[in-house]
Coordinates of C-alpha atoms in Angstrom, one line a residue:
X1 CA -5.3 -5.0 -10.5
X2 CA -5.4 -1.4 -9.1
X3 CA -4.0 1.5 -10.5
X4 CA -3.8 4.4 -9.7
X5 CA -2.2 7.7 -10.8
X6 CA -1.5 11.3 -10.1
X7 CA -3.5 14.5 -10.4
X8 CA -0.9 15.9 -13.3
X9 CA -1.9 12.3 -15.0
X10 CA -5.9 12.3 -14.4
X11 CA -5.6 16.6 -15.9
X12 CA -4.0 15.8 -18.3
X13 CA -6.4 12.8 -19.5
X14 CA -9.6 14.8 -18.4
X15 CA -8.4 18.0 -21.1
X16 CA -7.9 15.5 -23.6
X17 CA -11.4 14.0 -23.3
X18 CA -13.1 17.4 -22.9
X19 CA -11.8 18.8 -26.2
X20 CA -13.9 16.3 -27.5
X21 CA -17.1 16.6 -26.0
X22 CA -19.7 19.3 -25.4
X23 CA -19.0 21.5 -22.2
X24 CA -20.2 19.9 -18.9
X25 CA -20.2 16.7 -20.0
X26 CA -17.5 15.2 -17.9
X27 CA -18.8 17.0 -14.5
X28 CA -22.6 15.9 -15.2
X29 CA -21.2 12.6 -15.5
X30 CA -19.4 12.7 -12.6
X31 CA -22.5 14.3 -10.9
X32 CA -24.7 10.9 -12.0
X33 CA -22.0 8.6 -10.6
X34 CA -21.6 10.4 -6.9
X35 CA -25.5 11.3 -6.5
X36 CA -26.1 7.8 -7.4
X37 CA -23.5 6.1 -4.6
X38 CA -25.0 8.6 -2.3
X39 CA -28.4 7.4 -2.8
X40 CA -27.0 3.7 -2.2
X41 CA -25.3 5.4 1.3
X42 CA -28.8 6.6 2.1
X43 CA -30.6 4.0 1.4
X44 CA -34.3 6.1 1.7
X45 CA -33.3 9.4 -0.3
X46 CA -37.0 11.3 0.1
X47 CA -36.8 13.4 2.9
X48 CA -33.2 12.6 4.3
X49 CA -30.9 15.5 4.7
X50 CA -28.2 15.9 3.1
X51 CA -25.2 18.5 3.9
X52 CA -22.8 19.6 1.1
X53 CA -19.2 20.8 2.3
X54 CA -18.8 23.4 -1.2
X55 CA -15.2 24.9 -2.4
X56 CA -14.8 26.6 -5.0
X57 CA -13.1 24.1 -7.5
X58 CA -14.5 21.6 -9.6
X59 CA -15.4 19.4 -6.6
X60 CA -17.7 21.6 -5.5
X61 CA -19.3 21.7 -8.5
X62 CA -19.9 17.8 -8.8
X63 CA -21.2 18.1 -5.3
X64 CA -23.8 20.8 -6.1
X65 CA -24.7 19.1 -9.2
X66 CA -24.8 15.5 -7.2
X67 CA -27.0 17.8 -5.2
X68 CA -29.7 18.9 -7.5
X69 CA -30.2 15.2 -8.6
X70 CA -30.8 14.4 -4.9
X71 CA -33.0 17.6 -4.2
X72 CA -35.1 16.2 -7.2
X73 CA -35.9 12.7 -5.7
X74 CA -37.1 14.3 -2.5
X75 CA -33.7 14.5 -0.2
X76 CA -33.6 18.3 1.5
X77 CA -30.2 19.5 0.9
X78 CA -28.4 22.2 2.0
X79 CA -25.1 23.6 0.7
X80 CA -22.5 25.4 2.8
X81 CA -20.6 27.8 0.4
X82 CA -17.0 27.0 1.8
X83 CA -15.2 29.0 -1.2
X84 CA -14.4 32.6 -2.2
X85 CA -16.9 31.5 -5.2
X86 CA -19.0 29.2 -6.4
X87 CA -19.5 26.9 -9.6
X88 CA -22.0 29.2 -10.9
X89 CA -24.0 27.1 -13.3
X90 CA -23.5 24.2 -10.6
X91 CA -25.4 26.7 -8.1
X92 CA -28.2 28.0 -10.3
X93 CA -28.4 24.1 -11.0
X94 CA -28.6 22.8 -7.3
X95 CA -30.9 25.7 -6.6
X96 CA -33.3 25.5 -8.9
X97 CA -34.2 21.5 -8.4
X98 CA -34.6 23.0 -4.5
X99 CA -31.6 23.0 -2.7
X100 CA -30.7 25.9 -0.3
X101 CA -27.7 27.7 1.1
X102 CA -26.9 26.8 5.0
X103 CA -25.2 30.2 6.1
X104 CA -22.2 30.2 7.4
X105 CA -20.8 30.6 11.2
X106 CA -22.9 28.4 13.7
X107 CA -25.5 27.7 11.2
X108 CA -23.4 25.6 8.9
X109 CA -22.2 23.9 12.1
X110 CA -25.8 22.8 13.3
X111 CA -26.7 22.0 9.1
X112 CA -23.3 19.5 9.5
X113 CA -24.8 18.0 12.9
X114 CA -27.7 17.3 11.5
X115 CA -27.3 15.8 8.8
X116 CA -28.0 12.0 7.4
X117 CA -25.3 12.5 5.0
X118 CA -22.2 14.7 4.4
X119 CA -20.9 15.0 1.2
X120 CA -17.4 16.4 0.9
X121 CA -16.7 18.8 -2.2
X122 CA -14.0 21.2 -0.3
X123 CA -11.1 20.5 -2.1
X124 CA -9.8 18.6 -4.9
X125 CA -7.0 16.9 -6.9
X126 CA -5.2 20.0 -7.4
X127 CA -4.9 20.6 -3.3
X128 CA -1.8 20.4 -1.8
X129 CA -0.6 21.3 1.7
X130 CA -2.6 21.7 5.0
X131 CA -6.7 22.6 4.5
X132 CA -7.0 26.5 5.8
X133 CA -10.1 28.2 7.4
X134 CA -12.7 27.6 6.8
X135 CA -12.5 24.1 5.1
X136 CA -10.0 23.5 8.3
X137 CA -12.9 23.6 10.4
X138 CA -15.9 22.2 8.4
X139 CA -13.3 19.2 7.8
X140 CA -13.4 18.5 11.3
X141 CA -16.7 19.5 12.0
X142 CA -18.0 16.3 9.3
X143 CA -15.3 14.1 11.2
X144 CA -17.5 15.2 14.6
X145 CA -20.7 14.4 13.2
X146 CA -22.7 11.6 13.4
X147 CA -23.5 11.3 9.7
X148 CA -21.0 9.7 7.6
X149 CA -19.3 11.6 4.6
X150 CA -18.7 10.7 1.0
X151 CA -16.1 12.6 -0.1
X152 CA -15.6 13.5 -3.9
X153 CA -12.7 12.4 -5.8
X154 CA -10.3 12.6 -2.5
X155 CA -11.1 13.4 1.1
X156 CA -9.9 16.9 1.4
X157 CA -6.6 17.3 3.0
X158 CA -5.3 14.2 1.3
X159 CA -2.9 15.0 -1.1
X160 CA -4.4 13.0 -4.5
X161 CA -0.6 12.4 -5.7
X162 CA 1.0 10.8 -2.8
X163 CA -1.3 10.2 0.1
X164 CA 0.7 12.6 1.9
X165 CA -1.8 15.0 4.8
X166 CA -0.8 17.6 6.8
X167 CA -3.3 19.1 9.6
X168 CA -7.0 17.9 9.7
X169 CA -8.6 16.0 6.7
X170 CA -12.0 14.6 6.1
X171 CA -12.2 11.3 7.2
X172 CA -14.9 9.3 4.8
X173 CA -17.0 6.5 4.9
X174 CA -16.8 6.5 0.9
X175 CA -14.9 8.0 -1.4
X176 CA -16.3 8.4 -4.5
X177 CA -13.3 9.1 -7.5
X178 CA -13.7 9.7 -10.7
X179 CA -12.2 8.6 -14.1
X180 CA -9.5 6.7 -12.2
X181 CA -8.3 6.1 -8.8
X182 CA -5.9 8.3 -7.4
X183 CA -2.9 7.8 -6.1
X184 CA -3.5 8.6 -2.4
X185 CA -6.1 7.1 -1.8
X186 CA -4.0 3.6 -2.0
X187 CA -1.6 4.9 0.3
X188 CA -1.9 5.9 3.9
X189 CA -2.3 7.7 5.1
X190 CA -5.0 9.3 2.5
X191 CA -5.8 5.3 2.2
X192 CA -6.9 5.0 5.6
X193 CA -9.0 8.2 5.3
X194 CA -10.7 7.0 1.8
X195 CA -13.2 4.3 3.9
X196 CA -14.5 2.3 1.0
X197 CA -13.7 3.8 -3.0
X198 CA -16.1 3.5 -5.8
X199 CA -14.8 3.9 -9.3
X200 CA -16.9 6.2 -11.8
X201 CA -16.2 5.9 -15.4
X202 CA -16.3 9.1 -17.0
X203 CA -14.6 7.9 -20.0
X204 CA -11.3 8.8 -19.0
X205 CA -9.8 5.3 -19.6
X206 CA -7.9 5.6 -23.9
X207 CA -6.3 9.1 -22.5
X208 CA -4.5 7.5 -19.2
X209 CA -0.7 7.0 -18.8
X210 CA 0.8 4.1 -17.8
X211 CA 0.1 4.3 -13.9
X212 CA 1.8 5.5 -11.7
X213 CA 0.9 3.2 -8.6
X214 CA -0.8 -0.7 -8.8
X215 CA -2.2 -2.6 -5.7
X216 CA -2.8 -5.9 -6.8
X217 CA -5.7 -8.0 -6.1
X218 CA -5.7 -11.8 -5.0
X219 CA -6.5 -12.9 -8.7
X220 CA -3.1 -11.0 -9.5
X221 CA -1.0 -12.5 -6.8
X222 CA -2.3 -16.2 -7.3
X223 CA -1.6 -15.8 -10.8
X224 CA 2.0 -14.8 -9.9
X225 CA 2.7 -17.7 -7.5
X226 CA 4.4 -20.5 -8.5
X227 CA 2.6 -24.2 -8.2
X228 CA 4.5 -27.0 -8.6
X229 CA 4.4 -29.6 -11.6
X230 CA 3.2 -33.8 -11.8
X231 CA 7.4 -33.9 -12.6
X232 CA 8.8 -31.1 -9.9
X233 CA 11.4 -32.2 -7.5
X234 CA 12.8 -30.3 -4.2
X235 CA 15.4 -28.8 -6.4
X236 CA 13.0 -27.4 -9.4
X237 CA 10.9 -26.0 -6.4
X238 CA 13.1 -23.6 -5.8
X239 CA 16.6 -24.0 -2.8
X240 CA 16.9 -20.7 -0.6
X241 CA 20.1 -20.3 1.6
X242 CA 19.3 -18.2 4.8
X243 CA 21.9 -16.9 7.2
X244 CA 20.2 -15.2 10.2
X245 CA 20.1 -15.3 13.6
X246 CA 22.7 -15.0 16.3
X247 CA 23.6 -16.6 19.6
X248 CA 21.7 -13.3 20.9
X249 CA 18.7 -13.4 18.3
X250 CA 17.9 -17.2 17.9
X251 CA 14.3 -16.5 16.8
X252 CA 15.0 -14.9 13.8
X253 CA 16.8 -17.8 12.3
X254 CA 13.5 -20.0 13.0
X255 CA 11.4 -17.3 11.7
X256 CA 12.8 -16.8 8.8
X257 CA 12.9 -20.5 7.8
X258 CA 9.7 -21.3 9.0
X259 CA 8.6 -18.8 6.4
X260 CA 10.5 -19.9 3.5
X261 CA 9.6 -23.6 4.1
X262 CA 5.2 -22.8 4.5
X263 CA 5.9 -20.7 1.6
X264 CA 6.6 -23.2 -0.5
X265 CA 10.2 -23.5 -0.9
X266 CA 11.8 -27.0 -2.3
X267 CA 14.3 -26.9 0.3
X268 CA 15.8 -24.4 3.0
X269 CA 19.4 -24.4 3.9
X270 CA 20.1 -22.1 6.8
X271 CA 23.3 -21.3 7.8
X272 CA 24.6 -20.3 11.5
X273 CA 26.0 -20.5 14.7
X274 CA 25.4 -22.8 17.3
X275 CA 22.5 -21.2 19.2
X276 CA 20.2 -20.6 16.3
X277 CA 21.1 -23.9 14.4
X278 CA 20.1 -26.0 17.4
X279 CA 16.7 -23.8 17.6
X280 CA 16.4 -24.5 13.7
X281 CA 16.7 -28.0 14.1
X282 CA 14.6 -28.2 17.0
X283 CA 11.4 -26.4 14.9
X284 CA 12.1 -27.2 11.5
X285 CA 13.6 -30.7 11.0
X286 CA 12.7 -30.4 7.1
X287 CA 16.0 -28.0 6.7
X288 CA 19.2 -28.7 5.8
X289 CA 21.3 -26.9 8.5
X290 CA 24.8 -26.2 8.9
X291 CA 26.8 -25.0 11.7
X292 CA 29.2 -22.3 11.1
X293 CA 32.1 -22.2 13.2
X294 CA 33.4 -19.6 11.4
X295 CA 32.4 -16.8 8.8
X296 CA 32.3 -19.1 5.4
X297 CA 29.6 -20.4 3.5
X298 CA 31.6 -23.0 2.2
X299 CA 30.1 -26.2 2.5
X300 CA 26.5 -25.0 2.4
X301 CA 25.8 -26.0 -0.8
X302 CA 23.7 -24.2 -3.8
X303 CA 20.9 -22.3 -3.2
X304 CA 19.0 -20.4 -5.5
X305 CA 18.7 -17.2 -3.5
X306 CA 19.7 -16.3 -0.5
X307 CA 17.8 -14.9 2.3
X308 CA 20.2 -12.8 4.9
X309 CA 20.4 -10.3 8.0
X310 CA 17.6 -11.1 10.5
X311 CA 18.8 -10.6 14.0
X312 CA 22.2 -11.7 12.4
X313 CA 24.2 -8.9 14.2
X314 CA 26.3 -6.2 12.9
X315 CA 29.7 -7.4 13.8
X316 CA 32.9 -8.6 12.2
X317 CA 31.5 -12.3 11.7
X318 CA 28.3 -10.8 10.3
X319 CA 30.0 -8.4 8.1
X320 CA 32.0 -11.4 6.4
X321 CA 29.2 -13.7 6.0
X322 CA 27.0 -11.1 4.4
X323 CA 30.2 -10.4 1.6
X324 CA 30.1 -14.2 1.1
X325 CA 26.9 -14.0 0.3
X326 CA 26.4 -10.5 -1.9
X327 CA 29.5 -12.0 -4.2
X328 CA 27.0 -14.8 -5.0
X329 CA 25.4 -14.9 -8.7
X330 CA 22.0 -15.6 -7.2
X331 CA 19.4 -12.9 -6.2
X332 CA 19.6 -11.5 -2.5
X333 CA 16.9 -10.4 0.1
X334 CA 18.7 -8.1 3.0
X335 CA 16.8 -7.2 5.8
X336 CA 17.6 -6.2 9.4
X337 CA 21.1 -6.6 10.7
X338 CA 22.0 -7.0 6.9
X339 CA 20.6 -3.7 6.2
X340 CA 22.7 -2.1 8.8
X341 CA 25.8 -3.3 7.4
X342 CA 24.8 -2.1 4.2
X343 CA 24.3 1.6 5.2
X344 CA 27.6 1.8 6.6
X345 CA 29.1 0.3 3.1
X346 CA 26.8 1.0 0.6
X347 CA 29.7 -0.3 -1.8
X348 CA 28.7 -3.6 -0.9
X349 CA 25.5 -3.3 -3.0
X350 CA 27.5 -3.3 -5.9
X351 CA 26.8 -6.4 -7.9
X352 CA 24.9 -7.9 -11.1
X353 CA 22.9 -10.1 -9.6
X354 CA 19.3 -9.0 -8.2
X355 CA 18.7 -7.7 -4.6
X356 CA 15.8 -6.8 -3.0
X357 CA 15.7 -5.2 0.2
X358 CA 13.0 -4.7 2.9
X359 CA 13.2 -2.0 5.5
X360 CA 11.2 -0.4 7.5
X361 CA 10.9 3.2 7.8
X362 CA 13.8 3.6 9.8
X363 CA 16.5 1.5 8.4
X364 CA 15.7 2.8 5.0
X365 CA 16.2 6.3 6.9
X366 CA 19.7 4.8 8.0
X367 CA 20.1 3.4 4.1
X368 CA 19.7 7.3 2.5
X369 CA 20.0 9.6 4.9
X370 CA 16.8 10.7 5.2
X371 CA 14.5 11.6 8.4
X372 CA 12.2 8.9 9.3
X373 CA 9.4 11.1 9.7
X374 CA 10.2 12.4 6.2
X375 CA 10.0 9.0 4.7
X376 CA 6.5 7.9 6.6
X377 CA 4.9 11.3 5.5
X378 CA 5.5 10.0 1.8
X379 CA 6.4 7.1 1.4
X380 CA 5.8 6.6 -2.7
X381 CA 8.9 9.1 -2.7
X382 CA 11.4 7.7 -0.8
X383 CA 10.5 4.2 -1.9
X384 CA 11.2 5.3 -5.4
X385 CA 14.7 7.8 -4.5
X386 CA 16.2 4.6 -2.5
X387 CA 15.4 2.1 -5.2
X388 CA 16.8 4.4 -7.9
X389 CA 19.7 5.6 -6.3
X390 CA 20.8 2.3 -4.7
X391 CA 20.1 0.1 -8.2
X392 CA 17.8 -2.8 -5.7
X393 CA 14.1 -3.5 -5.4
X394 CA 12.9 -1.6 -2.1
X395 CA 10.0 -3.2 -0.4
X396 CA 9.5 -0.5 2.3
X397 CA 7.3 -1.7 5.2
X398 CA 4.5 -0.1 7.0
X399 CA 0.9 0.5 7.1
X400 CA 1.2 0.5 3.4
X401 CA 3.8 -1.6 2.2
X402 CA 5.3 -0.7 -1.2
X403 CA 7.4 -2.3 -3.7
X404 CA 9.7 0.1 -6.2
X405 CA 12.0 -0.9 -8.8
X406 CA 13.3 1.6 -11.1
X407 CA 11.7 1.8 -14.4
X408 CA 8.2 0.2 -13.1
X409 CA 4.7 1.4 -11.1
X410 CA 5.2 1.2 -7.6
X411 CA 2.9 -2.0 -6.1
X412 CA 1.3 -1.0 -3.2
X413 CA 0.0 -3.5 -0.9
X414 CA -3.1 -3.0 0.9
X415 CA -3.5 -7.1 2.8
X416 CA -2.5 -6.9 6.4
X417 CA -3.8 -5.4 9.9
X418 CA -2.1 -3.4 12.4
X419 CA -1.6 -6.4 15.0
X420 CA 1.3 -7.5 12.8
X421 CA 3.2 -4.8 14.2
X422 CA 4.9 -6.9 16.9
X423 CA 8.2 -8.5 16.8
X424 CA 9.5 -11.8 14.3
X425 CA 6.8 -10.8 11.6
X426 CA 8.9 -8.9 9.4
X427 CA 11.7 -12.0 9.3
X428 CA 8.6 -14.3 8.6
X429 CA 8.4 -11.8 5.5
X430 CA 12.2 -12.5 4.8
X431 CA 11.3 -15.9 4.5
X432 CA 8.1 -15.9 2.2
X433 CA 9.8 -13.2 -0.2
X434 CA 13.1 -14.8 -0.4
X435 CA 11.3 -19.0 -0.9
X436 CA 9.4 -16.8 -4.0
X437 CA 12.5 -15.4 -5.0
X438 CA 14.2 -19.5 -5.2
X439 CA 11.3 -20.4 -6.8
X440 CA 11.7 -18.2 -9.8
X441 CA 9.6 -14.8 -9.3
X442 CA 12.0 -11.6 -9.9
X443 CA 12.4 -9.1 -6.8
X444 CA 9.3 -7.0 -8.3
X445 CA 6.9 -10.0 -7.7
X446 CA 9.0 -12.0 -5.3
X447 CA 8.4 -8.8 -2.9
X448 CA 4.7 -7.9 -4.0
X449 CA 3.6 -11.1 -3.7
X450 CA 5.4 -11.7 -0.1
X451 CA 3.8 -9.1 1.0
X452 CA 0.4 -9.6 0.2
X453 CA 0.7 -12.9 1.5
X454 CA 2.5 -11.7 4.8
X455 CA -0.1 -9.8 5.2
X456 CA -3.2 -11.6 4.5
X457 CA -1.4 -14.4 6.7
X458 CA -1.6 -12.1 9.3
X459 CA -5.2 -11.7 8.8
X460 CA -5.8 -14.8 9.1
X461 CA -3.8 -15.4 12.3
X462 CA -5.4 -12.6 13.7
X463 CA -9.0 -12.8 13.3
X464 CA -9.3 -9.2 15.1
X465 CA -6.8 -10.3 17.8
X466 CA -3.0 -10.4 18.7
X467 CA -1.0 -12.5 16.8
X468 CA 2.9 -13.7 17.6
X469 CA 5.1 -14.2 14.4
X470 CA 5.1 -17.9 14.5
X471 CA 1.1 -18.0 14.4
X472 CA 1.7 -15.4 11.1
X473 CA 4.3 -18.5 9.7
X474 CA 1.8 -20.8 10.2
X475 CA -1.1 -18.9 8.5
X476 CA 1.3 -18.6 5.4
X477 CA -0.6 -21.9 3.8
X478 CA -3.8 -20.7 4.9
X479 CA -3.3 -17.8 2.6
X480 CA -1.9 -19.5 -0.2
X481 CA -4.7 -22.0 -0.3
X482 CA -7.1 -19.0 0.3
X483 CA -5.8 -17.1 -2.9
X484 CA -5.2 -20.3 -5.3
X485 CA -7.9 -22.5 -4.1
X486 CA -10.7 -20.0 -5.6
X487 CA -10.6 -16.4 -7.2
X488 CA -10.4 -13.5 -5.1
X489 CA -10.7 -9.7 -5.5
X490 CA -8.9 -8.5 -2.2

């Protein structure tokens, strides 16, 4: 598991530890722990050159002391002083183990371009808002060179609390973080500007809150997952009831059962009219279908969650289905069409039973009244607002997926690649969260570990190529077999 928390969290921890040790002690610990990846980036550290991008905060600091350690094993650094001032002792430090200033102007521009290795120490945790001259420019001057950068503790620009940038940021090959990982840099889009994120242990760990943010790993998920018993029957494997699809939207309605059924459901009963219930017979013979000649779910039979609102329309007939279904006692997914309906009667989320919905970016705009654009720039915040102030479990879609529930960390979910933006993968998603969900898993997991295996489905139909949504519901077993048939640290 990884978690992550914010800068007011890792402060707070780092003052308590450094009442109780000797000054420095936490930033030459820090120093050891980024001039030691850096050495690992180089490879050869006598005679390569290295570049430090210096602020005037702490980061620069561990940068300049990272620095001197390098300078000592034969590396030629060069620092360009990026601040209105300096860590002093970190200076006197870098300079006296033979590091050198780079000038300003066109001379730090030429040190940057030549460089084997940037190290970014601009900005830290405490940063917030767009990066202003000249740590504007340097930023993109490391993104132009051919070196690549390790930046310290967060890439500058990236807001260490939610991920959040605005302007230029660095863009790093490694991030090196210390203490604990931060927030942002599990969220994009700081998370795609991390590159890879080495942990170093300062000691921080008996002072940390509870997190704020958790990505689980594989280990975590295939621990979650429900396998069945020598003595489990269809029924103890868990019934989900879906109701999608249209005449209009027929692929949804095989979607969405395709992904309940490869995701391990007992039994799928999907409910509809006439043009999706043929298609659902025709590509999944293994569910228990029943035509719906008009709005009632009587007759169905018992499910143990239900699974509602892909491509189901947002009509009269779809309206009434959807209350038939929300005045169950069983826990609900909404998604899609179902979502719509909801934001235009909110009321209708009033009930005891669990439900977890699963928007994207603009139908949870359409749920709280929020921009879109407001809710992709942070998406920890809305996720959190929506979950709170509607009483459901959110999984929000996206480049990072996240899963809120009042009262608990937000899971973040880092499995996936950007060809699954295309249409039908998000009701495959419907499927695989709403089988977990009949299987026994709460909305937390049910919706964590749906999306992880959504996503790493879509891995593995994808293999660095398109993918369609069916060849996603196909890779569902694939994943699960990945994740359960051996340990894994994704």
């Amino acid at each position: 598991m990884r978690i992550a928390y914010t800068a007011d969290q890792i402060r707070a921890a780092e003052h308590q530890l450094m009442a109780r040790l000797p000054e420095g002690t936490l930033m030459q610990r820090a120093a050891s722990g980024l001039a030691a990846a850096c050495a690992t980036m180089l490879g050869k550290v006598y005679g390569s050159r290295v570049r430090l991008l210096v602020g005037s905060g702490d980061n620069g600091g561990d940068a300049l002391y990272a620095g001197a350690l390098l300078a000592r094993r034969g590396a030629r650094v060069e620092a360009v002083l990026a601040g209105g001032r300096t860590h002093e002792a970190g200076l006197e430090a870098f300079l006296l183990a033979g590091g050198r200033e780079a000038g300003g102007g066109e001379a730090a521009g030429e040190a940057i371009e030549r460089a084997d290795l940037i190290v970014d120490g601009l900005v830290g945790i405490g940063a917030s808002g767009a990066l202003r001259e000249p740590y504007w420019g340097l930023a993109r001057a490391a993104n132009a060179a051919a070196a690549p950068t390790v930046a310290v503790d967060v890439p500058s620009g990236v807001d260490a609390s939610s991920g959040r940038v605005e302007g230029a940021a660095v863009e790093a090959a490694l991030t090196v973080t210390m203490g604990a990982r931060k927030t942002g840099l599990l969220v994009d889009p700081g998370a795609a500007l991390a590159g890879e994120v080495e942990l170093v242990d300062i000691g921080l760990g008996p002072y940390l809150p509870d997190p704020d943010v958790v990505g689980l790993t594989g280990a975590d998920v295939a621990a979650l997952l429900p396998r069945p018993a020598a003595e489990s029957d269809k029924y103890r494997r868990g019934v989900v009831g879906v109701v999608a699809g249209s005449d209009q939207y027929t692929g949804a309605a095989v979607l969405a059962v395709g992904g309940a059924l490869l995701a391990g459901a007992g039994m799928v009963r999907y409910a509809g009219p006439s043009g999706p219930v043929a298609q659902v017979r025709s590509h999944w013979p293994e569910a228990v279908v029943t035509e719906l000649e008009r709005p009632s779910l009587d007759g169905v039979g018992r499910v143990q969650a239900w699974v509602v609102g892909p491509g189901l329309g947002t009509g009269h007939w779809a309206r009434e289905v959807l209350t038939q279904v929300l005045a169950s006692d069983v826990p609900v997914l909404i998604d899609a069409d179902g979502l719509t309906l909801v934001a235009r009667e909110r009321d209708l989320l009033g009930r005891e039973a669990p439900v977890l919905v699963t928007p994207h970016a603009g139908e949870l705009s359409r749920l709280t009244g929020a921009g879109r654009d407001e809710i992709e720039a942070d998406r920890l915040k809305h996720a959190r607002g929506a979950a709170a102030d509607l009483g459901v479990t959110v999984l929000l879609k996206g480049s990072t997926t996240v899963v809120a529930e009042q009262g608990r960390p937000v899971r973040v979910n880092g499995t996936g690649t950007a060809w699954l933006a295309t249409g039908g993968t998000g009701d495959v998603l419907s499927g695989v969260a709403g089988a977990l969900l009949a299987q026994g898993l709460g909305c937390y997991d049910a919706g964590s570990c749906g999306a992880y295996l959504h996503g790493l489905a879509g891995r593995i139909a994808s293999s660095g190529a398109p993918l369609h949504a069916a060849g996603v519901a196909a890779a569902v077993p694939a994943a699960i077999r990945e994740l359960t048939g051996r340990s894994s640290s994704r």
